[in-house]
Amino acid sequence: EEDTTMRINKFYDFRFANKLMFDDDSIVDELPAKLRAEIVLTRYKKIVDRIPFLAGLGEDVIVSICVRFKEFAVLPQDYIVNAGDPYRELLMLTKGVARTVPPSEEAEDGTSSPRRNLKSGAAPGGASSSCKLKGLGTVIEYHQGCFFGEQSFLGLVDARAVSVRAKTYCELASLHPADIETVVEDCP
């Protein structure tokens, strides 16, 4: 109980120190469309440009996609995703450092998650080339601007292949395939 209280306090200390105490979406929604687009592009364009299947889209399409992002924060050592999770969201790390968790480490934690076999040589979670790779197939470290979960997002796999845990305080943005259906329909 005391540990939970301490974690809640640390979470809100982090949010306050990083100016995250306000509902940014409601503030941004009040802004004129042009200014709202500038804010969205400033915040997300560099990340979106790194995602191969989104790179090269027009700014209007990027804005239409980015306003659908759902943001959330994760405390250090908390799991962002677990291997075997059926979620389909694409996850983008906007702040912090996260890393994949090898099965041996999960066993030490007492965490049990269903496992999926990875193709030989495949980087778990689809690390972008700019992400720091430590021990191919063992641990991948994700930094600001990295993304993971694209195989699930694209429907290529049914479940998460690896677990990913926050190494530091992390802020992420998620995008579900259903969130962009209208964008895809409007922009063939």
Short mmCIF file of N, CA and C in Angstrom, two decimals:
data_model
loop_
_atom_site.label_atom_id
_atom_site.label_comp_id
_atom_site.label_asym_id
_atom_site.label_seq_id
_atom_site.Cartn_x
_atom_site.Cartn_y
_atom_site.Cartn_z
N GLU A 1 0.83 -1.18 0.00
CA GLU A 1 0.00 0.00 0.00
C GLU A 1 0.88 1.26 0.00
N GLU A 2 1.91 1.27 0.85
CA GLU A 2 2.82 2.41 0.90
C GLU A 2 3.60 2.54 -0.41
N ASP A 3 3.98 1.39 -1.01
CA ASP A 3 4.68 1.38 -2.29
C ASP A 3 3.80 1.99 -3.38
N THR A 4 2.53 1.65 -3.38
CA THR A 4 1.59 2.19 -4.36
C THR A 4 1.46 3.69 -4.21
N THR A 5 1.35 4.16 -2.98
CA THR A 5 1.24 5.60 -2.73
C THR A 5 2.49 6.32 -3.22
N MET A 6 3.66 5.75 -2.95
CA MET A 6 4.91 6.36 -3.39
C MET A 6 4.98 6.42 -4.92
N ARG A 7 4.53 5.35 -5.60
CA ARG A 7 4.54 5.33 -7.07
C ARG A 7 3.58 6.37 -7.64
N ILE A 8 2.44 6.55 -7.01
CA ILE A 8 1.48 7.57 -7.46
C ILE A 8 2.10 8.95 -7.30
N ASN A 9 2.73 9.20 -6.17
CA ASN A 9 3.38 10.50 -5.93
C ASN A 9 4.48 10.75 -6.96
N LYS A 10 5.30 9.74 -7.25
CA LYS A 10 6.36 9.90 -8.24
C LYS A 10 5.78 10.19 -9.62
N PHE A 11 4.70 9.52 -9.95
CA PHE A 11 4.05 9.74 -11.24
C PHE A 11 3.60 11.19 -11.38
N TYR A 12 2.92 11.72 -10.37
CA TYR A 12 2.45 13.11 -10.45
C TYR A 12 3.59 14.12 -10.33
N ASP A 13 4.64 13.77 -9.60
CA ASP A 13 5.84 14.63 -9.59
C ASP A 13 6.41 14.74 -10.99
N PHE A 14 6.49 13.61 -11.67
CA PHE A 14 6.98 13.59 -13.05
C PHE A 14 6.08 14.42 -13.96
N ARG A 15 4.78 14.23 -13.86
CA ARG A 15 3.84 14.99 -14.71
C ARG A 15 3.95 16.49 -14.45
N PHE A 16 4.08 16.87 -13.19
CA PHE A 16 4.18 18.29 -12.86
C PHE A 16 5.49 18.86 -13.38
N ALA A 17 6.60 18.16 -13.16
CA ALA A 17 7.92 18.64 -13.60
C ALA A 17 8.01 18.76 -15.11
N ASN A 18 7.24 17.94 -15.82
CA ASN A 18 7.29 17.95 -17.29
C ASN A 18 6.09 18.67 -17.91
N LYS A 19 5.40 19.46 -17.08
CA LYS A 19 4.27 20.27 -17.55
C LYS A 19 3.19 19.43 -18.23
N LEU A 20 2.85 18.31 -17.59
CA LEU A 20 1.85 17.40 -18.14
C LEU A 20 0.57 17.36 -17.31
N MET A 21 0.37 18.37 -16.49
CA MET A 21 -0.77 18.36 -15.58
C MET A 21 -2.07 18.80 -16.24
N PHE A 22 -1.98 19.30 -17.45
CA PHE A 22 -3.17 19.82 -18.12
C PHE A 22 -3.59 18.88 -19.23
N ASP A 23 -4.84 18.96 -19.63
CA ASP A 23 -5.35 18.17 -20.74
C ASP A 23 -4.99 18.91 -22.03
N ASP A 24 -3.84 18.54 -22.59
CA ASP A 24 -3.35 19.21 -23.80
C ASP A 24 -4.35 19.15 -24.94
N ASP A 25 -5.07 18.03 -25.06
CA ASP A 25 -6.01 17.89 -26.17
C ASP A 25 -7.09 18.96 -26.13
N SER A 26 -7.63 19.23 -24.94
CA SER A 26 -8.69 20.23 -24.86
C SER A 26 -8.15 21.63 -25.16
N ILE A 27 -6.91 21.89 -24.76
CA ILE A 27 -6.29 23.19 -25.06
C ILE A 27 -6.05 23.32 -26.56
N VAL A 28 -5.49 22.27 -27.16
CA VAL A 28 -5.20 22.30 -28.60
C VAL A 28 -6.49 22.38 -29.42
N ASP A 29 -7.54 21.71 -28.97
CA ASP A 29 -8.81 21.74 -29.70
C ASP A 29 -9.40 23.14 -29.80
N GLU A 30 -9.06 24.02 -28.85
CA GLU A 30 -9.58 25.38 -28.87
C GLU A 30 -8.85 26.28 -29.86
N LEU A 31 -7.68 25.86 -30.31
CA LEU A 31 -6.86 26.69 -31.19
C LEU A 31 -7.39 26.69 -32.63
N PRO A 32 -7.07 27.75 -33.37
CA PRO A 32 -7.44 27.76 -34.79
C PRO A 32 -6.75 26.59 -35.51
N ALA A 33 -7.37 26.09 -36.58
CA ALA A 33 -6.88 24.90 -37.30
C ALA A 33 -5.43 25.03 -37.73
N LYS A 34 -5.03 26.18 -38.25
CA LYS A 34 -3.65 26.37 -38.72
C LYS A 34 -2.64 26.24 -37.58
N LEU A 35 -2.92 26.87 -36.45
CA LEU A 35 -2.03 26.79 -35.30
C LEU A 35 -2.01 25.38 -34.72
N ARG A 36 -3.18 24.73 -34.69
CA ARG A 36 -3.26 23.35 -34.21
C ARG A 36 -2.39 22.44 -35.08
N ALA A 37 -2.44 22.63 -36.40
CA ALA A 37 -1.63 21.82 -37.32
C ALA A 37 -0.15 22.05 -37.08
N GLU A 38 0.25 23.30 -36.85
CA GLU A 38 1.67 23.60 -36.58
C GLU A 38 2.15 22.89 -35.32
N ILE A 39 1.33 22.88 -34.28
CA ILE A 39 1.70 22.22 -33.03
C ILE A 39 1.85 20.71 -33.25
N VAL A 40 0.89 20.12 -33.93
CA VAL A 40 0.93 18.68 -34.19
C VAL A 40 2.16 18.32 -35.01
N LEU A 41 2.46 19.10 -36.04
CA LEU A 41 3.63 18.81 -36.87
C LEU A 41 4.93 18.97 -36.09
N THR A 42 4.99 20.00 -35.25
CA THR A 42 6.18 20.21 -34.44
C THR A 42 6.41 19.04 -33.50
N ARG A 43 5.34 18.54 -32.91
CA ARG A 43 5.45 17.46 -31.93
C ARG A 43 5.73 16.09 -32.55
N TYR A 44 5.12 15.79 -33.70
CA TYR A 44 5.15 14.41 -34.19
C TYR A 44 5.77 14.17 -35.56
N LYS A 45 5.99 15.17 -36.36
CA LYS A 45 6.42 14.93 -37.74
C LYS A 45 7.71 14.13 -37.84
N LYS A 46 8.70 14.42 -37.00
CA LYS A 46 9.97 13.69 -37.06
C LYS A 46 9.77 12.20 -36.77
N ILE A 47 8.88 11.89 -35.84
CA ILE A 47 8.62 10.48 -35.53
C ILE A 47 7.88 9.82 -36.68
N VAL A 48 6.84 10.48 -37.18
CA VAL A 48 6.05 9.90 -38.27
C VAL A 48 6.92 9.68 -39.51
N ASP A 49 7.83 10.59 -39.78
CA ASP A 49 8.71 10.44 -40.94
C ASP A 49 9.61 9.22 -40.84
N ARG A 50 9.85 8.72 -39.62
CA ARG A 50 10.70 7.54 -39.42
C ARG A 50 9.95 6.23 -39.61
N ILE A 51 8.63 6.29 -39.65
CA ILE A 51 7.81 5.08 -39.79
C ILE A 51 7.63 4.84 -41.29
N PRO A 52 8.23 3.77 -41.81
CA PRO A 52 8.26 3.56 -43.27
C PRO A 52 6.91 3.66 -43.96
N PHE A 53 5.88 3.09 -43.39
CA PHE A 53 4.58 3.11 -44.08
C PHE A 53 3.81 4.41 -43.89
N LEU A 54 4.35 5.36 -43.13
CA LEU A 54 3.74 6.69 -43.00
C LEU A 54 4.63 7.79 -43.59
N ALA A 55 5.90 7.47 -43.82
CA ALA A 55 6.86 8.47 -44.33
C ALA A 55 6.42 8.98 -45.70
N GLY A 56 6.64 10.24 -45.92
CA GLY A 56 6.35 10.84 -47.22
C GLY A 56 4.92 11.29 -47.41
N LEU A 57 4.09 11.14 -46.40
CA LEU A 57 2.71 11.62 -46.51
C LEU A 57 2.69 13.14 -46.47
N GLY A 58 1.68 13.73 -47.05
CA GLY A 58 1.52 15.18 -47.01
C GLY A 58 1.23 15.64 -45.59
N GLU A 59 1.57 16.90 -45.32
CA GLU A 59 1.38 17.42 -43.97
C GLU A 59 -0.07 17.36 -43.51
N ASP A 60 -1.02 17.57 -44.42
CA ASP A 60 -2.43 17.51 -44.03
C ASP A 60 -2.82 16.11 -43.59
N VAL A 61 -2.28 15.09 -44.24
CA VAL A 61 -2.56 13.71 -43.86
C VAL A 61 -1.89 13.38 -42.53
N ILE A 62 -0.65 13.83 -42.35
CA ILE A 62 0.06 13.61 -41.08
C ILE A 62 -0.73 14.22 -39.93
N VAL A 63 -1.21 15.44 -40.11
CA VAL A 63 -1.99 16.10 -39.06
C VAL A 63 -3.25 15.28 -38.77
N SER A 64 -3.94 14.82 -39.82
CA SER A 64 -5.16 14.02 -39.64
C SER A 64 -4.89 12.75 -38.85
N ILE A 65 -3.73 12.15 -39.06
CA ILE A 65 -3.36 10.93 -38.32
C ILE A 65 -2.95 11.28 -36.90
N CYS A 66 -2.10 12.29 -36.75
CA CYS A 66 -1.53 12.61 -35.43
C CYS A 66 -2.57 13.10 -34.42
N VAL A 67 -3.61 13.75 -34.87
CA VAL A 67 -4.63 14.20 -33.91
C VAL A 67 -5.39 13.02 -33.32
N ARG A 68 -5.22 11.85 -33.89
CA ARG A 68 -5.86 10.64 -33.37
C ARG A 68 -4.97 9.88 -32.38
N PHE A 69 -3.74 10.32 -32.20
CA PHE A 69 -2.84 9.67 -31.24
C PHE A 69 -3.43 9.77 -29.84
N LYS A 70 -3.23 8.72 -29.08
CA LYS A 70 -3.61 8.72 -27.67
C LYS A 70 -2.32 8.67 -26.87
N GLU A 71 -2.13 9.65 -26.01
CA GLU A 71 -0.88 9.75 -25.26
C GLU A 71 -1.05 9.18 -23.86
N PHE A 72 0.03 8.59 -23.36
CA PHE A 72 0.02 8.09 -21.99
C PHE A 72 1.45 8.05 -21.46
N ALA A 73 1.57 8.00 -20.15
CA ALA A 73 2.87 7.97 -19.48
C ALA A 73 3.05 6.64 -18.78
N VAL A 74 4.31 6.22 -18.65
CA VAL A 74 4.64 4.96 -17.99
C VAL A 74 5.80 5.22 -17.03
N LEU A 75 5.69 4.66 -15.84
CA LEU A 75 6.73 4.80 -14.82
C LEU A 75 7.90 3.87 -15.11
N PRO A 76 9.09 4.21 -14.62
CA PRO A 76 10.24 3.32 -14.79
C PRO A 76 9.94 1.92 -14.25
N GLN A 77 10.40 0.92 -14.99
CA GLN A 77 10.26 -0.51 -14.67
C GLN A 77 8.87 -1.07 -14.91
N ASP A 78 7.90 -0.24 -15.31
CA ASP A 78 6.57 -0.76 -15.65
C ASP A 78 6.59 -1.29 -17.07
N TYR A 79 5.82 -2.32 -17.31
CA TYR A 79 5.71 -2.88 -18.66
C TYR A 79 4.82 -1.99 -19.51
N ILE A 80 5.27 -1.75 -20.74
CA ILE A 80 4.47 -1.01 -21.72
C ILE A 80 3.59 -2.01 -22.46
N VAL A 81 4.20 -3.11 -22.91
CA VAL A 81 3.46 -4.22 -23.52
C VAL A 81 4.09 -5.52 -23.02
N ASN A 82 3.29 -6.56 -23.02
CA ASN A 82 3.76 -7.89 -22.66
C ASN A 82 3.69 -8.80 -23.87
N ALA A 83 4.66 -9.68 -23.98
CA ALA A 83 4.65 -10.67 -25.05
C ALA A 83 3.34 -11.44 -24.97
N GLY A 84 2.73 -11.65 -26.12
CA GLY A 84 1.47 -12.37 -26.18
C GLY A 84 0.24 -11.49 -26.12
N ASP A 85 0.40 -10.21 -25.76
CA ASP A 85 -0.74 -9.29 -25.73
C ASP A 85 -1.36 -9.21 -27.13
N PRO A 86 -2.68 -9.19 -27.22
CA PRO A 86 -3.34 -9.14 -28.52
C PRO A 86 -3.54 -7.72 -29.08
N TYR A 87 -2.96 -6.73 -28.44
CA TYR A 87 -3.21 -5.35 -28.86
C TYR A 87 -2.60 -5.06 -30.22
N ARG A 88 -3.22 -4.14 -30.99
CA ARG A 88 -2.77 -3.84 -32.35
C ARG A 88 -2.21 -2.43 -32.49
N GLU A 89 -2.07 -1.70 -31.40
CA GLU A 89 -1.61 -0.32 -31.49
C GLU A 89 -0.14 -0.22 -31.93
N LEU A 90 0.11 0.81 -32.72
CA LEU A 90 1.46 1.23 -33.03
C LEU A 90 1.85 2.16 -31.89
N LEU A 91 3.02 1.96 -31.30
CA LEU A 91 3.45 2.77 -30.17
C LEU A 91 4.69 3.57 -30.54
N MET A 92 4.66 4.87 -30.23
CA MET A 92 5.77 5.78 -30.52
C MET A 92 6.25 6.37 -29.22
N LEU A 93 7.54 6.28 -28.98
CA LEU A 93 8.14 6.80 -27.75
C LEU A 93 8.46 8.28 -27.96
N THR A 94 7.74 9.15 -27.26
CA THR A 94 7.96 10.58 -27.44
C THR A 94 8.93 11.14 -26.42
N LYS A 95 9.10 10.45 -25.28
CA LYS A 95 10.09 10.83 -24.27
C LYS A 95 10.49 9.58 -23.51
N GLY A 96 11.75 9.54 -23.09
CA GLY A 96 12.20 8.46 -22.24
C GLY A 96 12.96 7.37 -22.97
N VAL A 97 13.23 6.29 -22.24
CA VAL A 97 13.95 5.14 -22.76
C VAL A 97 13.21 3.89 -22.31
N ALA A 98 13.02 2.96 -23.25
CA ALA A 98 12.39 1.68 -22.95
C ALA A 98 13.24 0.59 -23.58
N ARG A 99 13.00 -0.65 -23.18
CA ARG A 99 13.78 -1.75 -23.74
C ARG A 99 12.97 -3.03 -23.74
N THR A 100 13.33 -3.92 -24.67
CA THR A 100 12.70 -5.23 -24.67
C THR A 100 13.20 -6.00 -23.46
N VAL A 101 12.42 -6.97 -23.05
CA VAL A 101 12.77 -7.76 -21.87
C VAL A 101 12.97 -9.20 -22.33
N PRO A 102 14.20 -9.71 -22.19
CA PRO A 102 14.43 -11.10 -22.59
C PRO A 102 13.66 -12.06 -21.68
N PRO A 103 13.30 -13.24 -22.21
CA PRO A 103 12.53 -14.21 -21.42
C PRO A 103 13.20 -14.54 -20.08
N SER A 104 14.52 -14.61 -20.04
CA SER A 104 15.21 -14.95 -18.79
C SER A 104 14.95 -13.89 -17.72
N GLU A 105 14.90 -12.64 -18.13
CA GLU A 105 14.65 -11.55 -17.18
C GLU A 105 13.20 -11.58 -16.70
N GLU A 106 12.28 -11.90 -17.60
CA GLU A 106 10.88 -12.00 -17.21
C GLU A 106 10.69 -13.13 -16.21
N ALA A 107 11.42 -14.22 -16.40
CA ALA A 107 11.32 -15.34 -15.47
C ALA A 107 11.78 -14.92 -14.08
N GLU A 108 12.84 -14.10 -14.02
CA GLU A 108 13.33 -13.60 -12.74
C GLU A 108 12.31 -12.70 -12.07
N ASP A 109 11.59 -11.91 -12.89
CA ASP A 109 10.56 -11.01 -12.37
C ASP A 109 9.33 -11.76 -11.87
N GLY A 110 9.21 -13.00 -12.32
CA GLY A 110 7.98 -13.74 -12.01
C GLY A 110 6.88 -13.40 -12.99
N THR A 111 7.23 -12.68 -14.05
CA THR A 111 6.24 -12.33 -15.06
C THR A 111 6.09 -13.49 -16.02
N SER A 112 4.88 -13.90 -16.25
CA SER A 112 4.69 -14.96 -17.23
C SER A 112 3.80 -14.44 -18.33
N SER A 113 4.29 -14.52 -19.55
CA SER A 113 3.54 -14.08 -20.71
C SER A 113 3.66 -15.16 -21.78
N PRO A 114 2.62 -15.37 -22.56
CA PRO A 114 2.74 -16.31 -23.67
C PRO A 114 3.86 -15.85 -24.61
N ARG A 115 4.58 -16.75 -25.17
CA ARG A 115 5.71 -16.43 -26.06
C ARG A 115 5.34 -16.73 -27.50
N ARG A 116 5.90 -15.95 -28.38
CA ARG A 116 5.79 -16.21 -29.82
C ARG A 116 7.21 -16.34 -30.34
N ASN A 117 7.41 -17.24 -31.28
CA ASN A 117 8.74 -17.41 -31.86
C ASN A 117 9.01 -16.29 -32.84
N LEU A 118 10.23 -15.74 -32.76
CA LEU A 118 10.64 -14.70 -33.68
C LEU A 118 11.39 -15.33 -34.84
N LYS A 119 11.26 -14.75 -36.02
CA LYS A 119 12.05 -15.21 -37.16
C LYS A 119 13.51 -14.94 -36.86
N SER A 120 14.37 -15.81 -37.30
CA SER A 120 15.79 -15.65 -37.05
C SER A 120 16.28 -14.32 -37.61
N GLY A 121 16.97 -13.56 -36.77
CA GLY A 121 17.54 -12.29 -37.20
C GLY A 121 16.58 -11.13 -37.15
N ALA A 122 15.31 -11.37 -36.87
CA ALA A 122 14.34 -10.28 -36.83
C ALA A 122 14.52 -9.50 -35.54
N ALA A 123 14.43 -8.20 -35.65
CA ALA A 123 14.53 -7.37 -34.46
C ALA A 123 13.17 -7.33 -33.79
N PRO A 124 13.04 -7.79 -32.54
CA PRO A 124 11.76 -7.78 -31.85
C PRO A 124 11.16 -6.39 -31.81
N GLY A 125 9.86 -6.33 -32.06
CA GLY A 125 9.18 -5.06 -31.96
C GLY A 125 9.47 -4.12 -33.10
N GLY A 126 10.20 -4.57 -34.12
CA GLY A 126 10.46 -3.76 -35.29
C GLY A 126 11.21 -2.49 -34.99
N ALA A 127 12.31 -2.57 -34.28
CA ALA A 127 13.08 -1.37 -33.93
C ALA A 127 13.51 -0.65 -35.19
N SER A 128 13.37 0.65 -35.18
CA SER A 128 13.83 1.42 -36.33
C SER A 128 15.36 1.44 -36.31
N SER A 129 15.95 1.69 -37.46
CA SER A 129 17.40 1.58 -37.58
C SER A 129 18.14 2.58 -36.69
N SER A 130 17.47 3.63 -36.25
CA SER A 130 18.15 4.61 -35.41
C SER A 130 18.09 4.25 -33.93
N CYS A 131 17.40 3.18 -33.61
CA CYS A 131 17.32 2.75 -32.21
C CYS A 131 18.55 1.93 -31.88
N LYS A 132 18.97 2.03 -30.64
CA LYS A 132 20.19 1.35 -30.19
C LYS A 132 19.92 -0.14 -30.04
N LEU A 133 20.69 -0.93 -30.73
CA LEU A 133 20.52 -2.37 -30.70
C LEU A 133 21.61 -2.99 -29.84
N LYS A 134 21.22 -3.76 -28.85
CA LYS A 134 22.19 -4.42 -27.98
C LYS A 134 21.93 -5.92 -28.08
N GLY A 135 22.86 -6.66 -28.62
CA GLY A 135 22.71 -8.10 -28.69
C GLY A 135 21.53 -8.51 -29.53
N LEU A 136 21.71 -8.54 -30.83
CA LEU A 136 20.64 -8.81 -31.78
C LEU A 136 19.69 -9.90 -31.28
N GLY A 137 18.42 -9.58 -31.25
CA GLY A 137 17.41 -10.53 -30.83
C GLY A 137 17.32 -10.70 -29.32
N THR A 138 18.18 -10.07 -28.55
CA THR A 138 18.14 -10.23 -27.10
C THR A 138 17.51 -9.01 -26.43
N VAL A 139 18.16 -7.86 -26.55
CA VAL A 139 17.63 -6.64 -25.94
C VAL A 139 17.72 -5.51 -26.96
N ILE A 140 16.61 -4.83 -27.15
CA ILE A 140 16.59 -3.65 -28.00
C ILE A 140 16.20 -2.48 -27.11
N GLU A 141 16.95 -1.40 -27.20
CA GLU A 141 16.67 -0.21 -26.41
C GLU A 141 16.03 0.82 -27.33
N TYR A 142 14.92 1.36 -26.88
CA TYR A 142 14.19 2.37 -27.64
C TYR A 142 14.38 3.73 -26.98
N HIS A 143 14.67 4.73 -27.80
CA HIS A 143 14.85 6.10 -27.31
C HIS A 143 13.78 6.99 -27.93
N GLN A 144 13.76 8.24 -27.53
CA GLN A 144 12.80 9.20 -28.06
C GLN A 144 12.81 9.13 -29.58
N GLY A 145 11.64 9.02 -30.16
CA GLY A 145 11.51 8.97 -31.62
C GLY A 145 11.40 7.57 -32.18
N CYS A 146 11.66 6.56 -31.36
CA CYS A 146 11.54 5.18 -31.81
C CYS A 146 10.08 4.74 -31.76
N PHE A 147 9.80 3.69 -32.50
CA PHE A 147 8.45 3.15 -32.53
C PHE A 147 8.53 1.64 -32.47
N PHE A 148 7.44 1.01 -32.04
CA PHE A 148 7.37 -0.45 -32.04
C PHE A 148 5.91 -0.87 -32.11
N GLY A 149 5.69 -2.12 -32.47
CA GLY A 149 4.33 -2.63 -32.61
C GLY A 149 3.79 -2.52 -34.01
N GLU A 150 4.65 -2.18 -34.98
CA GLU A 150 4.15 -1.99 -36.35
C GLU A 150 3.66 -3.29 -36.97
N GLN A 151 4.22 -4.43 -36.60
CA GLN A 151 3.75 -5.69 -37.17
C GLN A 151 2.33 -5.98 -36.71
N SER A 152 2.04 -5.73 -35.46
CA SER A 152 0.67 -5.90 -34.95
C SER A 152 -0.26 -4.88 -35.59
N PHE A 153 0.19 -3.64 -35.69
CA PHE A 153 -0.60 -2.56 -36.27
C PHE A 153 -1.02 -2.90 -37.70
N LEU A 154 -0.08 -3.45 -38.47
CA LEU A 154 -0.35 -3.78 -39.87
C LEU A 154 -1.08 -5.11 -40.03
N GLY A 155 -1.33 -5.81 -38.92
CA GLY A 155 -2.05 -7.07 -38.99
C GLY A 155 -1.20 -8.25 -39.43
N LEU A 156 0.13 -8.11 -39.34
CA LEU A 156 1.03 -9.18 -39.77
C LEU A 156 1.19 -10.26 -38.70
N VAL A 157 0.94 -9.91 -37.44
CA VAL A 157 0.98 -10.87 -36.34
C VAL A 157 -0.25 -10.63 -35.46
N ASP A 158 -0.63 -11.67 -34.73
CA ASP A 158 -1.83 -11.58 -33.89
C ASP A 158 -1.56 -11.10 -32.48
N ALA A 159 -0.29 -11.16 -32.06
CA ALA A 159 0.03 -10.80 -30.68
C ALA A 159 1.43 -10.21 -30.62
N ARG A 160 1.72 -9.51 -29.55
CA ARG A 160 3.05 -8.94 -29.35
C ARG A 160 4.08 -10.04 -29.23
N ALA A 161 5.21 -9.87 -29.91
CA ALA A 161 6.26 -10.88 -29.91
C ALA A 161 7.13 -10.80 -28.67
N VAL A 162 7.31 -9.60 -28.14
CA VAL A 162 8.21 -9.39 -26.99
C VAL A 162 7.56 -8.43 -26.01
N SER A 163 8.07 -8.48 -24.80
CA SER A 163 7.65 -7.51 -23.78
C SER A 163 8.57 -6.30 -23.86
N VAL A 164 8.02 -5.13 -23.59
CA VAL A 164 8.80 -3.90 -23.56
C VAL A 164 8.52 -3.22 -22.23
N ARG A 165 9.60 -2.80 -21.56
CA ARG A 165 9.48 -2.18 -20.25
C ARG A 165 10.15 -0.81 -20.26
N ALA A 166 9.57 0.14 -19.54
CA ALA A 166 10.15 1.48 -19.42
C ALA A 166 11.41 1.41 -18.58
N LYS A 167 12.47 1.99 -19.09
CA LYS A 167 13.73 2.07 -18.34
C LYS A 167 13.75 3.37 -17.52
N THR A 168 13.15 4.43 -18.08
CA THR A 168 13.01 5.72 -17.42
C THR A 168 11.53 6.11 -17.48
N TYR A 169 11.19 7.27 -16.98
CA TYR A 169 9.84 7.77 -17.20
C TYR A 169 9.65 7.88 -18.71
N CYS A 170 8.55 7.38 -19.22
CA CYS A 170 8.31 7.39 -20.66
C CYS A 170 6.96 8.03 -20.97
N GLU A 171 6.95 8.73 -22.07
CA GLU A 171 5.70 9.22 -22.65
C GLU A 171 5.59 8.57 -24.01
N LEU A 172 4.41 8.04 -24.29
CA LEU A 172 4.17 7.36 -25.55
C LEU A 172 2.91 7.89 -26.20
N ALA A 173 2.85 7.68 -27.50
CA ALA A 173 1.64 7.96 -28.25
C ALA A 173 1.27 6.66 -28.93
N SER A 174 -0.02 6.32 -28.92
CA SER A 174 -0.46 5.09 -29.56
C SER A 174 -1.45 5.42 -30.67
N LEU A 175 -1.47 4.53 -31.64
CA LEU A 175 -2.39 4.68 -32.77
C LEU A 175 -2.93 3.30 -33.09
N HIS A 176 -4.24 3.16 -33.08
CA HIS A 176 -4.90 1.90 -33.42
C HIS A 176 -5.30 1.96 -34.90
N PRO A 177 -5.25 0.83 -35.60
CA PRO A 177 -5.63 0.85 -37.02
C PRO A 177 -7.00 1.45 -37.27
N ALA A 178 -7.95 1.22 -36.38
CA ALA A 178 -9.30 1.77 -36.55
C ALA A 178 -9.29 3.30 -36.50
N ASP A 179 -8.29 3.88 -35.81
CA ASP A 179 -8.22 5.33 -35.68
C ASP A 179 -7.91 6.03 -37.00
N ILE A 180 -7.35 5.29 -37.94
CA ILE A 180 -6.98 5.96 -39.20
C ILE A 180 -7.83 5.52 -40.39
N GLU A 181 -8.88 4.73 -40.14
CA GLU A 181 -9.72 4.26 -41.25
C GLU A 181 -10.31 5.42 -42.05
N THR A 182 -10.82 6.44 -41.36
CA THR A 182 -11.41 7.57 -42.10
C THR A 182 -10.35 8.34 -42.87
N VAL A 183 -9.13 8.42 -42.33
CA VAL A 183 -8.04 9.10 -43.03
C VAL A 183 -7.70 8.34 -44.31
N VAL A 184 -7.64 7.00 -44.20
CA VAL A 184 -7.32 6.17 -45.36
C VAL A 184 -8.42 6.29 -46.42
N GLU A 185 -9.67 6.32 -45.98
CA GLU A 185 -10.78 6.46 -46.91
C GLU A 185 -10.77 7.81 -47.62
N ASP A 186 -10.42 8.86 -46.89
CA ASP A 186 -10.39 10.22 -47.46
C ASP A 186 -9.18 10.47 -48.33
N CYS A 187 -8.09 9.75 -48.10
CA CYS A 187 -6.82 9.97 -48.81
C CYS A 187 -6.36 8.66 -49.44
N PRO A 188 -6.92 8.32 -50.59
CA PRO A 188 -6.58 7.02 -51.21
C PRO A 188 -5.11 6.89 -51.59
#
